[in-house]
mmCIF file of C-alpha atoms in Angstrom:
data_model
loop_
_atom_site.group_PDB
_atom_site.id
_atom_site.type_symbol
_atom_site.label_atom_id
_atom_site.label_comp_id
_atom_site.label_asym_id
_atom_site.label_seq_id
_atom_site.Cartn_x
_atom_site.Cartn_y
_atom_site.Cartn_z
ATOM 1 C CA MET A 1 -15.967 -69.510 -14.555
ATOM 2 C CA LEU A 2 -12.767 -68.101 -16.043
ATOM 3 C CA GLY A 3 -14.090 -64.589 -15.606
ATOM 4 C CA LEU A 4 -14.822 -65.244 -11.960
ATOM 5 C CA CYS A 5 -11.308 -66.611 -11.336
ATOM 6 C CA GLY A 6 -9.814 -63.513 -13.016
ATOM 7 C CA GLN A 7 -11.580 -61.223 -10.545
ATOM 8 C CA ARG A 8 -10.926 -63.052 -7.275
ATOM 9 C CA LEU A 9 -7.693 -64.488 -5.800
ATOM 10 C CA PRO A 10 -7.850 -67.826 -4.058
ATOM 11 C CA ALA A 11 -7.310 -67.697 -0.311
ATOM 12 C CA ALA A 12 -3.915 -69.399 -0.671
ATOM 13 C CA TRP A 13 -2.564 -66.609 -2.879
ATOM 14 C CA VAL A 14 -3.737 -63.996 -0.386
ATOM 15 C CA LEU A 15 -1.786 -65.726 2.369
ATOM 16 C CA LEU A 16 1.338 -65.828 0.203
ATOM 17 C CA LEU A 17 1.133 -62.074 -0.496
ATOM 18 C CA LEU A 18 0.717 -60.983 3.152
ATOM 19 C CA PRO A 19 4.496 -60.851 3.947
ATOM 20 C CA PHE A 20 4.965 -58.416 1.026
ATOM 21 C CA LEU A 21 2.147 -56.050 2.050
ATOM 22 C CA PRO A 22 4.415 -53.525 3.897
ATOM 23 C CA LEU A 23 6.626 -53.224 0.810
ATOM 24 C CA LEU A 24 3.610 -52.652 -1.399
ATOM 25 C CA LEU A 25 2.385 -49.889 0.915
ATOM 26 C CA LEU A 26 5.790 -48.172 0.874
ATOM 27 C CA ALA A 27 5.851 -48.259 -2.915
ATOM 28 C CA ALA A 28 2.414 -46.684 -3.182
ATOM 29 C CA PRO A 29 2.434 -42.981 -4.092
ATOM 30 C CA ALA A 30 2.172 -40.641 -1.116
ATOM 31 C CA PRO A 31 -1.003 -38.592 -0.806
ATOM 32 C CA HIS A 32 -0.707 -35.229 -2.538
ATOM 33 C CA ARG A 33 0.239 -32.398 -0.172
ATOM 34 C CA ALA A 34 -1.424 -29.065 -0.662
ATOM 35 C CA SER A 35 1.081 -26.767 -2.351
ATOM 36 C CA TYR A 36 2.286 -23.531 -0.790
ATOM 37 C CA LYS A 37 0.803 -20.296 -2.021
ATOM 38 C CA PRO A 38 2.977 -18.280 -4.430
ATOM 39 C CA VAL A 39 5.097 -15.522 -2.915
ATOM 40 C CA ILE A 40 5.605 -12.122 -4.520
ATOM 41 C CA VAL A 41 8.482 -9.932 -3.311
ATOM 42 C CA VAL A 42 8.640 -6.151 -3.850
ATOM 43 C CA HIS A 43 11.951 -4.380 -3.193
ATOM 44 C CA GLY A 44 12.657 -1.005 -1.627
ATOM 45 C CA LEU A 45 14.520 2.188 -2.447
ATOM 46 C CA PHE A 46 17.667 1.675 -4.579
ATOM 47 C CA ASP A 47 17.258 -2.122 -4.405
ATOM 48 C CA SER A 48 16.991 -4.815 -7.061
ATOM 49 C CA SER A 49 15.873 -8.425 -7.162
ATOM 50 C CA TYR A 50 19.454 -9.548 -6.407
ATOM 51 C CA SER A 51 19.159 -8.119 -2.888
ATOM 52 C CA PHE A 52 16.711 -10.880 -1.984
ATOM 53 C CA ARG A 53 18.800 -13.917 -2.891
ATOM 54 C CA HIS A 54 19.083 -14.936 0.770
ATOM 55 C CA LEU A 55 15.340 -14.644 1.347
ATOM 56 C CA LEU A 56 14.726 -16.724 -1.775
ATOM 57 C CA GLU A 57 17.123 -19.373 -0.450
ATOM 58 C CA TYR A 58 15.336 -19.493 2.928
ATOM 59 C CA ILE A 59 11.914 -19.940 1.326
ATOM 60 C CA ASN A 60 13.188 -22.684 -0.975
ATOM 61 C CA GLU A 61 14.680 -24.544 1.990
ATOM 62 C CA THR A 62 11.705 -24.303 4.343
ATOM 63 C CA HIS A 63 8.853 -24.386 1.814
ATOM 64 C CA PRO A 64 10.202 -26.377 -1.137
ATOM 65 C CA GLY A 65 8.256 -26.034 -4.330
ATOM 66 C CA THR A 66 6.994 -22.535 -3.534
ATOM 67 C CA VAL A 67 6.801 -20.328 -6.588
ATOM 68 C CA VAL A 68 8.617 -17.126 -5.583
ATOM 69 C CA THR A 69 8.644 -14.076 -7.857
ATOM 70 C CA VAL A 70 10.998 -11.246 -6.930
ATOM 71 C CA LEU A 71 9.715 -8.470 -9.140
ATOM 72 C CA ASP A 72 12.504 -6.819 -11.107
ATOM 73 C CA LEU A 73 10.958 -3.395 -11.643
ATOM 74 C CA PHE A 74 12.046 0.149 -10.789
ATOM 75 C CA ASP A 75 15.517 -1.005 -9.734
ATOM 76 C CA GLY A 76 18.252 1.305 -8.471
ATOM 77 C CA ARG A 77 17.644 4.964 -9.217
ATOM 78 C CA GLU A 78 14.397 4.093 -10.976
ATOM 79 C CA SER A 79 12.994 3.453 -7.495
ATOM 80 C CA LEU A 80 12.902 7.238 -7.085
ATOM 81 C CA ARG A 81 10.084 7.409 -9.637
ATOM 82 C CA PRO A 82 6.759 8.674 -8.201
ATOM 83 C CA LEU A 83 5.055 5.960 -6.214
ATOM 84 C CA TRP A 84 1.792 6.009 -8.153
ATOM 85 C CA GLU A 85 3.800 5.293 -11.297
ATOM 86 C CA GLN A 86 5.454 2.379 -9.512
ATOM 87 C CA VAL A 87 2.123 1.111 -8.221
ATOM 88 C CA GLN A 88 0.834 0.918 -11.772
ATOM 89 C CA GLY A 89 3.915 -0.968 -12.954
ATOM 90 C CA PHE A 90 3.846 -3.453 -10.107
ATOM 91 C CA ARG A 91 0.097 -3.907 -10.527
ATOM 92 C CA GLU A 92 0.570 -5.014 -14.117
ATOM 93 C CA ALA A 93 3.188 -7.500 -12.921
ATOM 94 C CA VAL A 94 1.164 -9.080 -10.088
ATOM 95 C CA VAL A 95 -2.179 -9.440 -11.893
ATOM 96 C CA PRO A 96 -1.149 -12.502 -13.966
ATOM 97 C CA ILE A 97 0.510 -14.108 -10.918
ATOM 98 C CA MET A 98 -2.663 -13.738 -8.881
ATOM 99 C CA ALA A 99 -4.780 -15.017 -11.770
ATOM 100 C CA LYS A 100 -2.812 -18.283 -11.753
ATOM 101 C CA ALA A 101 -3.212 -18.686 -7.967
ATOM 102 C CA PRO A 102 -6.916 -19.002 -7.114
ATOM 103 C CA GLN A 103 -5.967 -20.127 -3.599
ATOM 104 C CA GLY A 104 -4.241 -16.781 -2.982
ATOM 105 C CA VAL A 105 -0.746 -15.314 -2.774
ATOM 106 C CA HIS A 106 1.591 -13.844 -0.170
ATOM 107 C CA LEU A 107 3.238 -10.425 -0.484
ATOM 108 C CA ILE A 108 6.618 -9.675 1.107
ATOM 109 C CA CYS A 109 7.314 -5.976 0.666
ATOM 110 C CA TYR A 110 10.452 -4.309 1.950
ATOM 111 C CA SER A 111 10.941 -0.688 3.020
ATOM 112 C CA GLN A 112 9.507 1.670 0.380
ATOM 113 C CA GLY A 113 8.039 -1.425 -1.285
ATOM 114 C CA GLY A 114 5.712 -1.831 1.694
ATOM 115 C CA LEU A 115 3.977 1.399 0.753
ATOM 116 C CA VAL A 116 3.760 0.300 -2.877
ATOM 117 C CA CYS A 117 2.099 -2.922 -1.744
ATOM 118 C CA ARG A 118 -0.330 -1.155 0.576
ATOM 119 C CA ALA A 119 -1.420 1.023 -2.330
ATOM 120 C CA LEU A 120 -1.784 -2.105 -4.493
ATOM 121 C CA LEU A 121 -4.101 -3.642 -1.906
ATOM 122 C CA SER A 122 -6.136 -0.453 -1.950
ATOM 123 C CA VAL A 123 -6.579 -0.017 -5.694
ATOM 124 C CA MET A 124 -7.030 -3.680 -6.704
ATOM 125 C CA ASP A 125 -10.689 -4.683 -6.463
ATOM 126 C CA ASP A 126 -10.025 -8.396 -6.859
ATOM 127 C CA HIS A 127 -6.675 -9.034 -5.211
ATOM 128 C CA ASN A 128 -6.300 -12.349 -3.392
ATOM 129 C CA VAL A 129 -3.512 -11.582 -0.929
ATOM 130 C CA ASP A 130 -3.497 -13.915 2.044
ATOM 131 C CA SER A 131 -0.543 -12.473 3.987
ATOM 132 C CA PHE A 132 0.827 -8.980 3.395
ATOM 133 C CA ILE A 133 4.217 -8.964 5.120
ATOM 134 C CA SER A 134 5.470 -5.409 5.554
ATOM 135 C CA LEU A 135 9.212 -5.659 6.153
ATOM 136 C CA SER A 136 10.621 -2.548 7.832
ATOM 137 C CA SER A 137 8.418 -0.168 5.872
ATOM 138 C CA PRO A 138 7.634 3.464 6.817
ATOM 139 C CA GLN A 139 3.897 2.815 6.791
ATOM 140 C CA MET A 140 3.055 6.052 8.592
ATOM 141 C CA GLY A 141 5.713 8.006 6.712
ATOM 142 C CA GLN A 142 9.283 9.120 7.185
ATOM 143 C CA TYR A 143 10.517 12.090 9.207
ATOM 144 C CA GLY A 144 14.233 11.898 9.847
ATOM 145 C CA ASP A 145 17.660 12.482 8.400
ATOM 146 C CA THR A 146 19.159 9.423 6.722
ATOM 147 C CA ASP A 147 22.042 8.846 4.321
ATOM 148 C CA TYR A 148 19.504 8.574 1.490
ATOM 149 C CA LEU A 149 18.075 11.998 2.252
ATOM 150 C CA LYS A 150 21.485 13.603 2.637
ATOM 151 C CA TRP A 151 22.476 12.206 -0.762
ATOM 152 C CA LEU A 152 19.294 13.406 -2.456
ATOM 153 C CA PHE A 153 18.958 16.765 -0.686
ATOM 154 C CA PRO A 154 22.411 17.655 0.719
ATOM 155 C CA THR A 155 21.496 21.210 1.683
ATOM 156 C CA SER A 156 18.209 20.428 3.458
ATOM 157 C CA MET A 157 17.614 19.194 6.985
ATOM 158 C CA ARG A 158 14.463 17.426 8.079
ATOM 159 C CA SER A 159 13.078 20.598 9.628
ATOM 160 C CA ASN A 160 12.882 22.343 6.259
ATOM 161 C CA LEU A 161 12.778 19.441 3.820
ATOM 162 C CA TYR A 162 9.007 19.916 3.604
ATOM 163 C CA ARG A 163 9.690 23.003 1.460
ATOM 164 C CA ILE A 164 11.017 20.655 -1.223
ATOM 165 C CA CYS A 165 8.850 17.590 -0.647
ATOM 166 C CA TYR A 166 5.581 19.487 -0.441
ATOM 167 C CA SER A 167 6.135 21.160 -3.795
ATOM 168 C CA PRO A 168 5.006 19.773 -7.175
ATOM 169 C CA TRP A 169 8.654 19.203 -8.049
ATOM 170 C CA GLY A 170 9.349 17.338 -4.806
ATOM 171 C CA GLN A 171 6.401 15.019 -5.284
ATOM 172 C CA GLU A 172 8.147 13.659 -8.376
ATOM 173 C CA PHE A 173 10.513 11.815 -6.001
ATOM 174 C CA SER A 174 9.207 8.676 -4.350
ATOM 175 C CA ILE A 175 10.662 9.474 -0.940
ATOM 176 C CA CYS A 176 8.777 12.766 -0.867
ATOM 177 C CA ASN A 177 5.538 10.874 -1.487
ATOM 178 C CA TYR A 178 5.746 9.553 2.074
ATOM 179 C CA TRP A 179 7.660 12.375 3.743
ATOM 180 C CA HIS A 180 5.485 13.108 6.750
ATOM 181 C CA VAL A 181 6.472 16.033 8.931
ATOM 182 C CA LEU A 182 3.793 15.163 11.486
ATOM 183 C CA PRO A 183 0.169 13.989 11.268
ATOM 184 C CA PRO A 184 -2.546 16.627 10.886
ATOM 185 C CA PHE A 185 -3.800 15.861 14.377
ATOM 186 C CA SER A 186 -2.448 13.943 17.332
ATOM 187 C CA ALA A 187 -4.540 11.820 19.630
ATOM 188 C CA SER A 188 -3.871 11.268 23.300
ATOM 189 C CA PHE A 189 -5.847 8.850 25.427
ATOM 190 C CA SER A 190 -4.510 10.526 28.567
ATOM 191 C CA ASN A 191 -6.497 13.697 28.015
ATOM 192 C CA CYS A 192 -8.962 12.366 25.424
ATOM 193 C CA CYS A 193 -8.334 15.372 23.205
ATOM 194 C CA LEU A 194 -7.424 15.997 19.613
ATOM 195 C CA TYR A 195 -5.241 19.021 19.119
ATOM 196 C CA PRO A 196 -3.966 20.678 15.936
ATOM 197 C CA ASP A 197 -0.399 20.053 14.976
ATOM 198 C CA PRO A 198 1.769 23.103 14.177
ATOM 199 C CA HIS A 199 4.218 21.275 11.866
ATOM 200 C CA HIS A 200 2.831 22.353 8.496
ATOM 201 C CA ASP A 201 -0.106 19.928 8.575
ATOM 202 C CA ASP A 202 -1.981 21.945 5.946
ATOM 203 C CA LEU A 203 0.920 21.527 3.526
ATOM 204 C CA TYR A 204 1.070 17.783 4.133
ATOM 205 C CA LEU A 205 -2.639 17.244 3.570
ATOM 206 C CA ASN A 206 -2.825 19.415 0.482
ATOM 207 C CA ALA A 207 0.482 18.475 -1.130
ATOM 208 C CA SER A 208 0.951 14.783 -0.289
ATOM 209 C CA SER A 209 -0.094 13.025 -3.468
ATOM 210 C CA PHE A 210 0.362 9.529 -2.051
ATOM 211 C CA LEU A 211 0.534 8.924 1.716
ATOM 212 C CA ALA A 212 -2.332 11.225 2.665
ATOM 213 C CA LEU A 213 -4.502 9.444 0.096
ATOM 214 C CA ILE A 214 -3.793 5.815 1.008
ATOM 215 C CA ASN A 215 -4.095 6.775 4.701
ATOM 216 C CA GLY A 216 -7.533 8.220 4.057
ATOM 217 C CA GLU A 217 -6.433 11.490 5.624
ATOM 218 C CA ARG A 218 -7.573 13.504 2.640
ATOM 219 C CA ASP A 219 -11.006 13.062 1.114
ATOM 220 C CA HIS A 220 -11.126 11.594 -2.364
ATOM 221 C CA PRO A 221 -13.854 9.788 -4.356
ATOM 222 C CA ASN A 222 -12.201 6.357 -4.095
ATOM 223 C CA ALA A 223 -11.759 6.319 -0.327
ATOM 224 C CA THR A 224 -14.626 3.905 0.420
ATOM 225 C CA VAL A 225 -13.649 1.462 -2.334
ATOM 226 C CA TRP A 226 -9.976 1.552 -1.366
ATOM 227 C CA ARG A 227 -10.836 0.737 2.257
ATOM 228 C CA LYS A 228 -13.019 -2.172 1.165
ATOM 229 C CA ASN A 229 -10.235 -3.508 -1.058
ATOM 230 C CA PHE A 230 -7.612 -3.221 1.679
ATOM 231 C CA LEU A 231 -9.807 -5.224 4.046
ATOM 232 C CA ARG A 232 -9.695 -8.196 1.652
ATOM 233 C CA VAL A 233 -6.231 -9.086 2.991
ATOM 234 C CA GLY A 234 -6.025 -12.144 5.217
ATOM 235 C CA HIS A 235 -3.206 -11.058 7.531
ATOM 236 C CA LEU A 236 -1.160 -7.892 7.863
ATOM 237 C CA VAL A 237 2.255 -8.803 9.292
ATOM 238 C CA LEU A 238 4.254 -5.792 10.471
ATOM 239 C CA ILE A 239 7.999 -6.182 11.032
ATOM 240 C CA GLY A 240 10.491 -3.592 12.282
ATOM 241 C CA GLY A 241 12.787 -2.737 15.140
ATOM 242 C CA PRO A 242 14.624 -0.074 17.150
ATOM 243 C CA ASP A 243 18.023 -0.665 15.529
ATOM 244 C CA ASP A 244 16.824 -0.172 11.962
ATOM 245 C CA GLY A 245 18.723 3.095 11.563
ATOM 246 C CA VAL A 246 16.748 4.355 8.550
ATOM 247 C CA ILE A 247 12.997 4.306 9.226
ATOM 248 C CA THR A 248 12.270 7.341 11.402
ATOM 249 C CA PRO A 249 10.604 6.914 13.750
ATOM 250 C CA TRP A 250 11.188 3.172 13.610
ATOM 251 C CA GLN A 251 7.681 2.681 15.005
ATOM 252 C CA SER A 252 6.373 3.866 11.633
ATOM 253 C CA SER A 253 6.829 0.218 10.612
ATOM 254 C CA PHE A 254 3.975 -0.512 13.042
ATOM 255 C CA PHE A 255 1.859 2.521 12.087
ATOM 256 C CA GLY A 256 3.199 4.543 15.000
ATOM 257 C CA PHE A 257 4.316 8.137 14.539
ATOM 258 C CA TYR A 258 5.189 11.394 16.247
ATOM 259 C CA ASP A 259 2.726 13.714 17.931
ATOM 260 C CA ALA A 260 3.144 17.499 17.971
ATOM 261 C CA ASN A 261 5.876 17.203 20.606
ATOM 262 C CA GLU A 262 7.746 14.520 18.620
ATOM 263 C CA THR A 263 6.719 11.861 21.114
ATOM 264 C CA VAL A 264 5.905 8.596 19.376
ATOM 265 C CA LEU A 265 2.299 7.478 19.609
ATOM 266 C CA GLU A 266 1.499 3.854 18.846
ATOM 267 C CA MET A 267 -0.890 2.742 16.122
ATOM 268 C CA GLU A 268 -3.921 2.637 18.427
ATOM 269 C CA GLU A 269 -3.383 6.329 19.232
ATOM 270 C CA GLN A 270 -3.162 7.494 15.629
ATOM 271 C CA LEU A 271 -6.091 9.375 14.152
ATOM 272 C CA VAL A 272 -6.142 7.128 11.075
ATOM 273 C CA TYR A 273 -6.702 4.194 13.443
ATOM 274 C CA LEU A 274 -9.306 5.934 15.604
ATOM 275 C CA ARG A 275 -11.248 6.910 12.497
ATOM 276 C CA ASP A 276 -10.556 3.524 10.889
ATOM 277 C CA SER A 277 -9.979 5.558 7.761
ATOM 278 C CA PHE A 278 -8.501 2.713 5.715
ATOM 279 C CA GLY A 279 -9.280 -0.325 7.854
ATOM 280 C CA LEU A 280 -6.596 -0.712 10.543
ATOM 281 C CA LYS A 281 -9.065 -0.798 13.433
ATOM 282 C CA THR A 282 -11.227 -3.354 11.650
ATOM 283 C CA LEU A 283 -8.237 -5.576 10.871
ATOM 284 C CA LEU A 284 -7.034 -5.467 14.478
ATOM 285 C CA ALA A 285 -10.517 -6.279 15.773
ATOM 286 C CA ARG A 286 -10.661 -9.440 13.695
ATOM 287 C CA GLY A 287 -7.166 -10.497 14.783
ATOM 288 C CA ALA A 288 -5.626 -9.971 11.361
ATOM 289 C CA ILE A 289 -2.731 -7.700 12.420
ATOM 290 C CA VAL A 290 0.490 -9.338 13.608
ATOM 291 C CA ARG A 291 3.332 -7.222 15.004
ATOM 292 C CA CYS A 292 6.811 -8.727 15.067
ATOM 293 C CA PRO A 293 9.448 -6.372 16.540
ATOM 294 C CA MET A 294 13.073 -7.491 16.341
ATOM 295 C CA ALA A 295 16.052 -5.716 17.912
ATOM 296 C CA GLY A 296 19.595 -5.806 16.604
ATOM 297 C CA ILE A 297 18.800 -5.717 12.874
ATOM 298 C CA SER A 298 19.887 -2.833 10.661
ATOM 299 C CA HIS A 299 17.767 -1.654 7.769
ATOM 300 C CA THR A 300 19.696 -3.412 5.010
ATOM 301 C CA ALA A 301 19.734 -6.759 6.845
ATOM 302 C CA TRP A 302 16.017 -7.446 7.266
ATOM 303 C CA HIS A 303 15.739 -9.667 4.198
ATOM 304 C CA SER A 304 18.931 -11.650 4.881
ATOM 305 C CA ASN A 305 18.605 -12.419 8.602
ATOM 306 C CA ARG A 306 17.730 -16.096 9.054
ATOM 307 C CA THR A 307 16.391 -15.732 12.604
ATOM 308 C CA LEU A 308 14.102 -12.913 11.510
ATOM 309 C CA TYR A 309 12.853 -15.031 8.619
ATOM 310 C CA GLU A 310 12.089 -18.049 10.810
ATOM 311 C CA THR A 311 10.420 -15.951 13.511
ATOM 312 C CA CYS A 312 8.423 -13.365 11.601
ATOM 313 C CA ILE A 313 8.042 -14.439 7.967
ATOM 314 C CA GLU A 314 8.064 -18.218 7.541
ATOM 315 C CA PRO A 315 5.012 -18.891 9.776
ATOM 316 C CA TRP A 316 2.833 -16.844 7.395
ATOM 317 C CA LEU A 317 3.866 -18.487 4.132
ATOM 318 C CA SER A 318 1.504 -21.454 4.280
#
């Protein structure tokens, strides 16, 4: 009898407790919300982790509790190290972060860092990147005079810089790893023809130790595996704009580039897309490529512009 009374409340007690029911419900712990995926940030040429303090602040405000790691590797002049060397260093840094995040991670990679991240996605067999956000990165290469180039190579203009960049010595500088005079072929849907490019395409294909490989423009034994790895990514978010002032052409941020006449062809007209050499066509077909152009933003302001963050980055950090 006592045991029975200890398990059940008399009806009168239930009636007395009813007025307090709303307070009891408010005091109950809220259901657990799924946490945000960790975010890994990779900086660009001559940058450091400090450059991303504004981006870190935005993420903390909009997605509180997110674990954000701004990798502090190859800072300042060390960012001129060959890109394959940087890829190896960043790979060692991201592996333990990914291992602790079985639900996946997001990559935000700025400028030169976007190429480092694309190579990471290619060489890592078991990466778990949900969103790869490429922030004003010369994904199809760089071909234009900038302050960086004038500081590094003061006596060379873009028309003859290939003589330095396409040498073994030049390939020891990161920026030469993605110096791209013009693609080996240009595609035009208007005449449905592929025509050879006269701008030293043989030198680019034979001498480019980085871009030509991750683009699948030059045959190598890992091409099939790299393409398969790259296609593991959930979303590829491409961000750039016409007022960047550094990436040349600025459409390189969207995998556009010059043809033989220095007219910009969009991604869908590039040979690497038509051949689907590393997976762009497949990603676009499954709706995994997002393009977010923004005018009025200079190259050094992409990671500190709040409007850009809210429009192009924040929606993909779930």
